[in-house]
PDB file of C-alpha atoms and ligand atoms in Angstrom:
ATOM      1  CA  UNK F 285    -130.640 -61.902-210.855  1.00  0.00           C
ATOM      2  CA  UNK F 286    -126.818 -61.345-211.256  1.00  0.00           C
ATOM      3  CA  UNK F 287    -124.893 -62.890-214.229  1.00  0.00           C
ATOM      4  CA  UNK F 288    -120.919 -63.559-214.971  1.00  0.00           C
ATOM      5  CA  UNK F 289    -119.608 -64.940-218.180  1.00  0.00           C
ATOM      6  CA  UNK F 290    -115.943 -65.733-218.591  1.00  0.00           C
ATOM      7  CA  UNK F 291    -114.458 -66.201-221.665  1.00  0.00           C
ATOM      8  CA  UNK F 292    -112.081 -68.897-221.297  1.00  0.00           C
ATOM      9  CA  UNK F 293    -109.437 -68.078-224.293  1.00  0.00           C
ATOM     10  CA  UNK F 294    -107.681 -71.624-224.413  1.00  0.00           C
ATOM     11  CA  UNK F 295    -110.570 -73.679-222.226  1.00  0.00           C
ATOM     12  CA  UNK F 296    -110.678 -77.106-223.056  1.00  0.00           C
ATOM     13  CA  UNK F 297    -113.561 -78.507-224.668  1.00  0.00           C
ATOM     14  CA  UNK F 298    -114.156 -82.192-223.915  1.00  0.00           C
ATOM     15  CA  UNK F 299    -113.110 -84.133-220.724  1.00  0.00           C
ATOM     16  CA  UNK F 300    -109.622 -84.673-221.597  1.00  0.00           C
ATOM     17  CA  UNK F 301    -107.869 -82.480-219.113  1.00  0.00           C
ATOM     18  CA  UNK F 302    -106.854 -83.465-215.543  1.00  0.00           C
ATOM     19  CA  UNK F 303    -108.104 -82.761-212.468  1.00  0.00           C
ATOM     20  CA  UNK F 304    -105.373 -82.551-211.114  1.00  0.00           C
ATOM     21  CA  UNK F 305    -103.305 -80.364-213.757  1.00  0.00           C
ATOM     22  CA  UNK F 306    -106.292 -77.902-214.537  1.00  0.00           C
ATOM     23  CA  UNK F 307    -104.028 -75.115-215.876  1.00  0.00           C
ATOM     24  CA  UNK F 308    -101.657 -77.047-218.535  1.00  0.00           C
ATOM     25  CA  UNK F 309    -104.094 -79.900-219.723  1.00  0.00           C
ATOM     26  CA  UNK F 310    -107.510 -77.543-219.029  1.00  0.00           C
ATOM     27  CA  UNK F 311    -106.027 -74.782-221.093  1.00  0.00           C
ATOM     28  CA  UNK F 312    -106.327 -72.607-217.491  1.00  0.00           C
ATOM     29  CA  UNK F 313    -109.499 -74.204-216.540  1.00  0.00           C
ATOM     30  CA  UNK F 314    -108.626 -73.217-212.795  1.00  0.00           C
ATOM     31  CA  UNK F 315    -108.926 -69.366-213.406  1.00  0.00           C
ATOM     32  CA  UNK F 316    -112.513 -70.455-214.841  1.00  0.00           C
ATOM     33  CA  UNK F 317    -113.168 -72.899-211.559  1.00  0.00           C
ATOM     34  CA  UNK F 318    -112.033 -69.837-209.345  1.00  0.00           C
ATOM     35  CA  UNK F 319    -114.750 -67.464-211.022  1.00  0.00           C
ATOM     36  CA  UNK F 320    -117.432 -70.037-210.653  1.00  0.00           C
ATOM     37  CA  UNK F 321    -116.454 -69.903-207.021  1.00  0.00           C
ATOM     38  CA  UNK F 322    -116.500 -66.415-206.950  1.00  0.00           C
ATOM     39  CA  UNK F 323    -119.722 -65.946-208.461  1.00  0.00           C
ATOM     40  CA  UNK F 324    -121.976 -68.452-206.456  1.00  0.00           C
ATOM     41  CA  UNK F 325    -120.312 -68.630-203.147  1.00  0.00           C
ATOM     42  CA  UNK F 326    -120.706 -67.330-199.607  1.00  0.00           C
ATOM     43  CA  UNK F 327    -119.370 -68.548-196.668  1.00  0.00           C
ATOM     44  CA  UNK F 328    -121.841 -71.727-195.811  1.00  0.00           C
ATOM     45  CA  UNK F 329    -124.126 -70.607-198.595  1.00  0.00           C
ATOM     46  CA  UNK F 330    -124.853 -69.992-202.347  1.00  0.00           C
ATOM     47  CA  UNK F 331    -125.968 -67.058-204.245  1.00  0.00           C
ATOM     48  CA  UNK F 332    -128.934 -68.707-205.215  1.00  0.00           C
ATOM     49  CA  UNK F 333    -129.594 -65.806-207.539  1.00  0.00           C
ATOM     50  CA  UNK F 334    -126.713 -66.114-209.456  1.00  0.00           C
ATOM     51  CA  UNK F 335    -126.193 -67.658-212.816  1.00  0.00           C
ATOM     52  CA  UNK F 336    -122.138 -68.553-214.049  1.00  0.00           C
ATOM     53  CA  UNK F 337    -121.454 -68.744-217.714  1.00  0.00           C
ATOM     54  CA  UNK F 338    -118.010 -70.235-218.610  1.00  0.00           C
ATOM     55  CA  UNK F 339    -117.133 -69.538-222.610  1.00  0.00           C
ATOM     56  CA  UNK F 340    -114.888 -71.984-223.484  1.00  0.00           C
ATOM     57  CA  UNK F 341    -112.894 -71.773-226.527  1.00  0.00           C
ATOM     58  CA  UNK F 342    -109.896 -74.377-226.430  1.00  0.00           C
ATOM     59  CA  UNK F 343    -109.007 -77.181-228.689  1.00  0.00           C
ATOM     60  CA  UNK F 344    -110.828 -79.383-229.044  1.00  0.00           C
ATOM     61  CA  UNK F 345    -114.632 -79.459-230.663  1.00  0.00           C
ATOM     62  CA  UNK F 346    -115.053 -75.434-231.223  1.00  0.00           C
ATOM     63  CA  UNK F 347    -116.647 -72.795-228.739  1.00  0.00           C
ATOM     64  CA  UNK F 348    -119.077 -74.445-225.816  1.00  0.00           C
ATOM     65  CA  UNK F 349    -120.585 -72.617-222.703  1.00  0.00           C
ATOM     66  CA  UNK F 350    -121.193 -74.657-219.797  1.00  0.00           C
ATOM     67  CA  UNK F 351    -123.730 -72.742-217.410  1.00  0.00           C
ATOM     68  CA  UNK F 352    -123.783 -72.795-213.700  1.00  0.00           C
ATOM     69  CA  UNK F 353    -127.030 -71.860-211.780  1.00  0.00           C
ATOM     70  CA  UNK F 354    -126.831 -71.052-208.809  1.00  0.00           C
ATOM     71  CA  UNK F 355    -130.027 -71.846-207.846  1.00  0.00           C
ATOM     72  CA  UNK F 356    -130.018 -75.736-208.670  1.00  0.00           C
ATOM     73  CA  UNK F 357    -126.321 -76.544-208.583  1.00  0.00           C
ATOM     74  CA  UNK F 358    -125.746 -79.823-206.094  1.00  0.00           C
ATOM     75  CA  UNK F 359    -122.424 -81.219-205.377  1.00  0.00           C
ATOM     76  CA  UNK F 360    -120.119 -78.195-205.679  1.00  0.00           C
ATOM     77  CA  UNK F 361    -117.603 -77.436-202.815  1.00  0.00           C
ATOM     78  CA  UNK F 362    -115.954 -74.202-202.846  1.00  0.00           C
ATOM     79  CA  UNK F 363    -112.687 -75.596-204.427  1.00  0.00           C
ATOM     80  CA  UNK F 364    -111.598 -75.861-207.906  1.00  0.00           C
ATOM     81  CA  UNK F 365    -111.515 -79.173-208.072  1.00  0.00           C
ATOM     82  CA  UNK F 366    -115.140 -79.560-206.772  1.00  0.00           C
ATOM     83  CA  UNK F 367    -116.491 -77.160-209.730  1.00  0.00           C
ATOM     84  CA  UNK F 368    -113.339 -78.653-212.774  1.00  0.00           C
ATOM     85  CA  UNK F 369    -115.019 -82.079-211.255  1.00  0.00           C
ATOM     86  CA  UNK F 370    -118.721 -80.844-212.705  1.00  0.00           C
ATOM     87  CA  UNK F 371    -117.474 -79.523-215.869  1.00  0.00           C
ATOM     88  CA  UNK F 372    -116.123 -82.515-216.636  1.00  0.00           C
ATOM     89  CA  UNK F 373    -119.377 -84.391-215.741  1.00  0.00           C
ATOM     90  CA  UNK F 374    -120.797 -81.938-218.481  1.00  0.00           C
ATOM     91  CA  UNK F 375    -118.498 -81.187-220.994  1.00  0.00           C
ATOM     92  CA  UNK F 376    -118.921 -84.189-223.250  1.00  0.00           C
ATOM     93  CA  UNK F 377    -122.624 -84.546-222.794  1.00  0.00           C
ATOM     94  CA  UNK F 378    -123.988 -84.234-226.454  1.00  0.00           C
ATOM     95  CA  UNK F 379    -125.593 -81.035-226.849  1.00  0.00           C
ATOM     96  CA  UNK F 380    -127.107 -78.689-229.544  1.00  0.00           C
ATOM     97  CA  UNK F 381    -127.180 -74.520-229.381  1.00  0.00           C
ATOM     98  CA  UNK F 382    -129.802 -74.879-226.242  1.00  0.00           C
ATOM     99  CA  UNK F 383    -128.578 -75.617-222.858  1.00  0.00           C
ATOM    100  CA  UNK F 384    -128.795 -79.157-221.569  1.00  0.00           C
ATOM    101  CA  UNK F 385    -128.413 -80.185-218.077  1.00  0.00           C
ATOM    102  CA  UNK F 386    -125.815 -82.264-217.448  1.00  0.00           C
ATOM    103  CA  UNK F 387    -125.517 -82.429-213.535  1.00  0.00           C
ATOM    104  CA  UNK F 388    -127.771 -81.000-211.278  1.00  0.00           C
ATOM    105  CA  UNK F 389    -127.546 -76.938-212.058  1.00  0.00           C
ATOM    106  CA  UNK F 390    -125.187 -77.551-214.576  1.00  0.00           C
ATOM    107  CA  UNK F 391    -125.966 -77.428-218.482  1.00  0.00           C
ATOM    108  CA  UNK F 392    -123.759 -77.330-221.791  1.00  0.00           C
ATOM    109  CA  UNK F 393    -124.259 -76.091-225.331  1.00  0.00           C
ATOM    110  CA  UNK F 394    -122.488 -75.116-228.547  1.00  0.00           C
ATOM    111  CA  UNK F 395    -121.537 -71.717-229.140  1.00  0.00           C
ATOM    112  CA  UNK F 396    -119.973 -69.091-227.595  1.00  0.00           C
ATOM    113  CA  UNK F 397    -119.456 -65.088-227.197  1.00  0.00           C
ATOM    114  CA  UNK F 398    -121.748 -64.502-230.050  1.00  0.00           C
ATOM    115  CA  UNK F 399    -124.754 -66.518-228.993  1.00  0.00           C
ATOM    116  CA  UNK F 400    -124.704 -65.351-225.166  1.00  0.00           C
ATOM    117  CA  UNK F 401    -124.355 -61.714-226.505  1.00  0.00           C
ATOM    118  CA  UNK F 402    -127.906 -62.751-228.029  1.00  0.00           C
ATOM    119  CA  UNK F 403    -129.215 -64.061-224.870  1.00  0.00           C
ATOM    120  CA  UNK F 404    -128.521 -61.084-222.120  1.00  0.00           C
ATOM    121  CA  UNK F 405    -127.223 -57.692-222.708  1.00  0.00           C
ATOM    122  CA  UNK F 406    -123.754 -57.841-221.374  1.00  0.00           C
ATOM    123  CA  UNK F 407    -121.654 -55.089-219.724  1.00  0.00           C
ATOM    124  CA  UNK F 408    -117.785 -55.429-219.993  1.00  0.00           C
ATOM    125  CA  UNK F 409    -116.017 -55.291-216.789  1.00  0.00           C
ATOM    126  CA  UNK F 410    -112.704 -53.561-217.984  1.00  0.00           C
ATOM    127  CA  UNK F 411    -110.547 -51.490-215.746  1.00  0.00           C
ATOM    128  CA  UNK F 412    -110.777 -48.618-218.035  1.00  0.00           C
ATOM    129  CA  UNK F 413    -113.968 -48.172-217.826  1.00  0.00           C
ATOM    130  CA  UNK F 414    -116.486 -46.343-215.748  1.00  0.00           C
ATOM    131  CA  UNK F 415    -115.956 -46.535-211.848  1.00  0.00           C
ATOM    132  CA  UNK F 416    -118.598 -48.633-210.483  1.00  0.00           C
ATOM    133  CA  UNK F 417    -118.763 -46.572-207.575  1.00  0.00           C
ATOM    134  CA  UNK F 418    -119.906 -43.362-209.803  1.00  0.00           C
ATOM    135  CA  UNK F 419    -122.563 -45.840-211.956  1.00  0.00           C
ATOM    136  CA  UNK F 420    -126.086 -44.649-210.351  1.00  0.00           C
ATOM    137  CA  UNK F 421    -127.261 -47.940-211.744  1.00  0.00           C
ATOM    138  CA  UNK F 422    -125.602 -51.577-212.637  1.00  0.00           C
ATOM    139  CA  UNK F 423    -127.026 -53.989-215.497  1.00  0.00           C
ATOM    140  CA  UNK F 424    -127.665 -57.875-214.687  1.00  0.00           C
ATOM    141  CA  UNK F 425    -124.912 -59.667-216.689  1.00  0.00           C
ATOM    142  CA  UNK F 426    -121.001 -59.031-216.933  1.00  0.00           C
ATOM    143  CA  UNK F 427    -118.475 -60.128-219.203  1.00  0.00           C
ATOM    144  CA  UNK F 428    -114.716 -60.791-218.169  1.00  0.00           C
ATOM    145  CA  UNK F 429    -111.967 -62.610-219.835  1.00  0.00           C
ATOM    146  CA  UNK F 430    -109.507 -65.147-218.613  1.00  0.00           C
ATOM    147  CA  UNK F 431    -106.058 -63.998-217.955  1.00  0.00           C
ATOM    148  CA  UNK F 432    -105.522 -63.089-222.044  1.00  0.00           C
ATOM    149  CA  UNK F 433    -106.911 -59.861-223.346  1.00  0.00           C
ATOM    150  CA  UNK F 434    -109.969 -60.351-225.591  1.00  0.00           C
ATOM    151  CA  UNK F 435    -110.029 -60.483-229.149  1.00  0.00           C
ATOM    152  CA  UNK F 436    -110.216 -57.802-231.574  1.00  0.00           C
ATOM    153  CA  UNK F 437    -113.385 -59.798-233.115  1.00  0.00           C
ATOM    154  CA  UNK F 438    -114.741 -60.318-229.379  1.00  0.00           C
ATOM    155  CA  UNK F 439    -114.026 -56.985-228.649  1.00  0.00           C
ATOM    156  CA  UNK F 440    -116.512 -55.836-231.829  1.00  0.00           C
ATOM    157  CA  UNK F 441    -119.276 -58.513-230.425  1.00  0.00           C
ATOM    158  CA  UNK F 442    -119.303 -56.239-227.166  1.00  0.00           C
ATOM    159  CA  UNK F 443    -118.372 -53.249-229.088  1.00  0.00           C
ATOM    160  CA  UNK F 444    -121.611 -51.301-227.991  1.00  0.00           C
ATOM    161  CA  UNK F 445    -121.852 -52.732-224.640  1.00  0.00           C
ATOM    162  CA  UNK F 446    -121.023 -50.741-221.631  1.00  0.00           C
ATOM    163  CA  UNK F 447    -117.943 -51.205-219.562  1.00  0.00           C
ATOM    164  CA  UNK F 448    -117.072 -50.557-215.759  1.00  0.00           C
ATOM    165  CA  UNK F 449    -114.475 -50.897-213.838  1.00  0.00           C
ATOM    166  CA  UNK F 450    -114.118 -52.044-210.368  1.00  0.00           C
ATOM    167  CA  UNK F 451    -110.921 -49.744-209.285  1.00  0.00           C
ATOM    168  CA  UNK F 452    -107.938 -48.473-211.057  1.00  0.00           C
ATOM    169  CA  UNK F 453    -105.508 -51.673-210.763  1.00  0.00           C
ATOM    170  CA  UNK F 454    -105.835 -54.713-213.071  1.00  0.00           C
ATOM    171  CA  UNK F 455    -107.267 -57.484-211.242  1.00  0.00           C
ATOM    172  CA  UNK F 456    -107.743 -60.887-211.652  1.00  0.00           C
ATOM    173  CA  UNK F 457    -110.973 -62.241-213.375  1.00  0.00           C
ATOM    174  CA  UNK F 458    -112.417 -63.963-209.888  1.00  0.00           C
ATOM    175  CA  UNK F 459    -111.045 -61.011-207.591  1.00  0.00           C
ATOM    176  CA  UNK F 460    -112.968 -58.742-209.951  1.00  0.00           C
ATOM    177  CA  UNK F 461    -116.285 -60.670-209.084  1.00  0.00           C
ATOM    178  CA  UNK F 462    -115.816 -60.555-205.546  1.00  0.00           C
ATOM    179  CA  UNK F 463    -115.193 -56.864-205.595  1.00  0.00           C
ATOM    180  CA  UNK F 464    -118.642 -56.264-208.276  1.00  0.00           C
ATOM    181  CA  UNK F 465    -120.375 -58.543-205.701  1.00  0.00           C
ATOM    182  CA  UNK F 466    -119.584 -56.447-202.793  1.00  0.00           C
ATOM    183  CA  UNK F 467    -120.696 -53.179-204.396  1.00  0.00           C
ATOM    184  CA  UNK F 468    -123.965 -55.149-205.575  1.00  0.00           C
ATOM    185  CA  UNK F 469    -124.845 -56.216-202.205  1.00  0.00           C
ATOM    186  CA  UNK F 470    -123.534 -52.700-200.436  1.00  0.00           C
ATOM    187  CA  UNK F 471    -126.537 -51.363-203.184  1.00  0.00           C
ATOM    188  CA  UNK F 472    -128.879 -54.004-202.663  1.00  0.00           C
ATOM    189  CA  UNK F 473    -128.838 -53.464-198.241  1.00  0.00           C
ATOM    190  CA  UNK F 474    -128.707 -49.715-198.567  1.00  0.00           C
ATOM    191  CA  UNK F 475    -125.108 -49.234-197.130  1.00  0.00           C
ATOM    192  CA  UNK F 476    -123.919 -46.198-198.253  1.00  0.00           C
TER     193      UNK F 476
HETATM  194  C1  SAM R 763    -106.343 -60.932-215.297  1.00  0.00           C
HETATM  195  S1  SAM R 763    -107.432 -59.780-216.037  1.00  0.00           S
HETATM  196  C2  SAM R 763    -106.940 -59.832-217.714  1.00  0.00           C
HETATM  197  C3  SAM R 763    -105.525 -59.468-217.901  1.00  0.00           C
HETATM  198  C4  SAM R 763    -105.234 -58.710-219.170  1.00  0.00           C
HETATM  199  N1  SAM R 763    -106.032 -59.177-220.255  1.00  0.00           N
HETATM  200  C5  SAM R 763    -103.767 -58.743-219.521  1.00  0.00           C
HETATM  201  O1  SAM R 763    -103.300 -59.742-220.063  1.00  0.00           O
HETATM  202  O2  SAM R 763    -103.114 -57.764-219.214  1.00  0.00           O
HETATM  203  C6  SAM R 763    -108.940 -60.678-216.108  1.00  0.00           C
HETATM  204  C7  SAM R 763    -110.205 -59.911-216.339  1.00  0.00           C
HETATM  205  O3  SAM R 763    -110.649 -59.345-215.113  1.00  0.00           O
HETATM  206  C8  SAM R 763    -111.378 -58.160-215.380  1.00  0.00           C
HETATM  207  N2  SAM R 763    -110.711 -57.068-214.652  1.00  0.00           N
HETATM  208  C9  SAM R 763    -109.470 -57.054-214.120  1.00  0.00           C
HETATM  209  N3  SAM R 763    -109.246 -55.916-213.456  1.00  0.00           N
HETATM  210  C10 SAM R 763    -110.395 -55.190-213.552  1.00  0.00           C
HETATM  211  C11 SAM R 763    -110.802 -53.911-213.051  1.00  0.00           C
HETATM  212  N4  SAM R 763    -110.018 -53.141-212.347  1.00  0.00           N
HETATM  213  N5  SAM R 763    -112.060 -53.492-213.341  1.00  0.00           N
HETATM  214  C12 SAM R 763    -112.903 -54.251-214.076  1.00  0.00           C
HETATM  215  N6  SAM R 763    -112.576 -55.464-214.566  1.00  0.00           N
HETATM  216  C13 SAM R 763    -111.329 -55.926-214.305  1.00  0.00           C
HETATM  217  C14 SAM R 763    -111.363 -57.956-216.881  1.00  0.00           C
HETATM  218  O4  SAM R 763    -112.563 -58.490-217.415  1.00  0.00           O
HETATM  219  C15 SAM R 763    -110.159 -58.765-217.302  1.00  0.00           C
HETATM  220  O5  SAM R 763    -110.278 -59.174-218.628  1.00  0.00           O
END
């Protein structure tokens, strides 16, 4: 089981953003679409063993995560519209601190950074840290941020957590998935 959670800095946080403007209105929703893509797709299939948190932290109700599973999602076409078009389904569903589905493989709840740091032991994927390449062994669950740096305050949540890097260049967040994929499935066939 493989798990990516985004922190989305200025994310909206009800359903009034546009489909069709997912970057201004969504508070760059579409980075977060692309990284849902990233994480669950193949070509005419779905990691089924993957799991996609989305932090969201934009105006206007206070942190939310919405949670994509790959191995119950419906409905989602490998564009960003397909995936913004779920979140929205979601976003306003009422909802406590657990998760509750809102579309098929799709669930919502309050909180943020703090409460998923409780749930799974993250590991940072910052391109400072360790090559992935040297790591003899990878954790479950990695942490990325949108296209603004994290927080000094997120930045002590994780402060303990590990941190690898995926190559020596500064990627972005869903191009950073796809390359942590590959070297999890180049481990998990035996290539060399
Ligand atoms: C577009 S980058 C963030 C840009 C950066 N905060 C800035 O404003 O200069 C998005 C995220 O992808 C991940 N990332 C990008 N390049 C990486 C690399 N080479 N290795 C590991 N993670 C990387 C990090 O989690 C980063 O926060």
């Amino acid at each position: 089981m493989t798990s990516f959670a985004i922190v989305g800095h200025l994310a909206r946080t009800d359903g009034n953003f546009s489909i069709n403007d997912l970057p201004g209105s969504g508070g760059r929703m579409d980075i977060l679409c692309r990284c849902v893509n990233a994480s669950l797709f193949l070509s005419h299939d779905l990691r089924r063993d993957v799991d996609c948190y989305l932090v969201l932290l934009g105006a206007p109700s206070g942190p939310k995560t919405v949670k994509f599973s790959g191995a119950s999602v419906r409905s989602l076409s490998p564009d960003e519209r397909s995936a913004a078009a779920l979140i929205k389904k979601v976003i306003d569903v009422p909802c406590g601190s657990e998760f509750r589905e809102g579309a098929d493989g799709v669930s919502i709840r309050k909180g943020g950074l703090e409460r998923l740091a409780q749930d799974m032991p993250l590991a940072v994927l910052d391109e400072n840290g360790e090559d992935i390449r040297k790591a003899p062994a990878l954790p479950g669950a990695f942490l990325l941020s949108d296209h603004l740096n994290f927080t000094d305050a997120e930045n002590e949540l994780v402060r303990d957590c590990p941190r690898y890097s995926v190559g020596p260049k500064c990627l972005h967040a869903d191009h950073t998935i796809t390359v942590l994929h590959n070297e999890l499935d180049r481990r998990m066939s035996g290539w060399k």
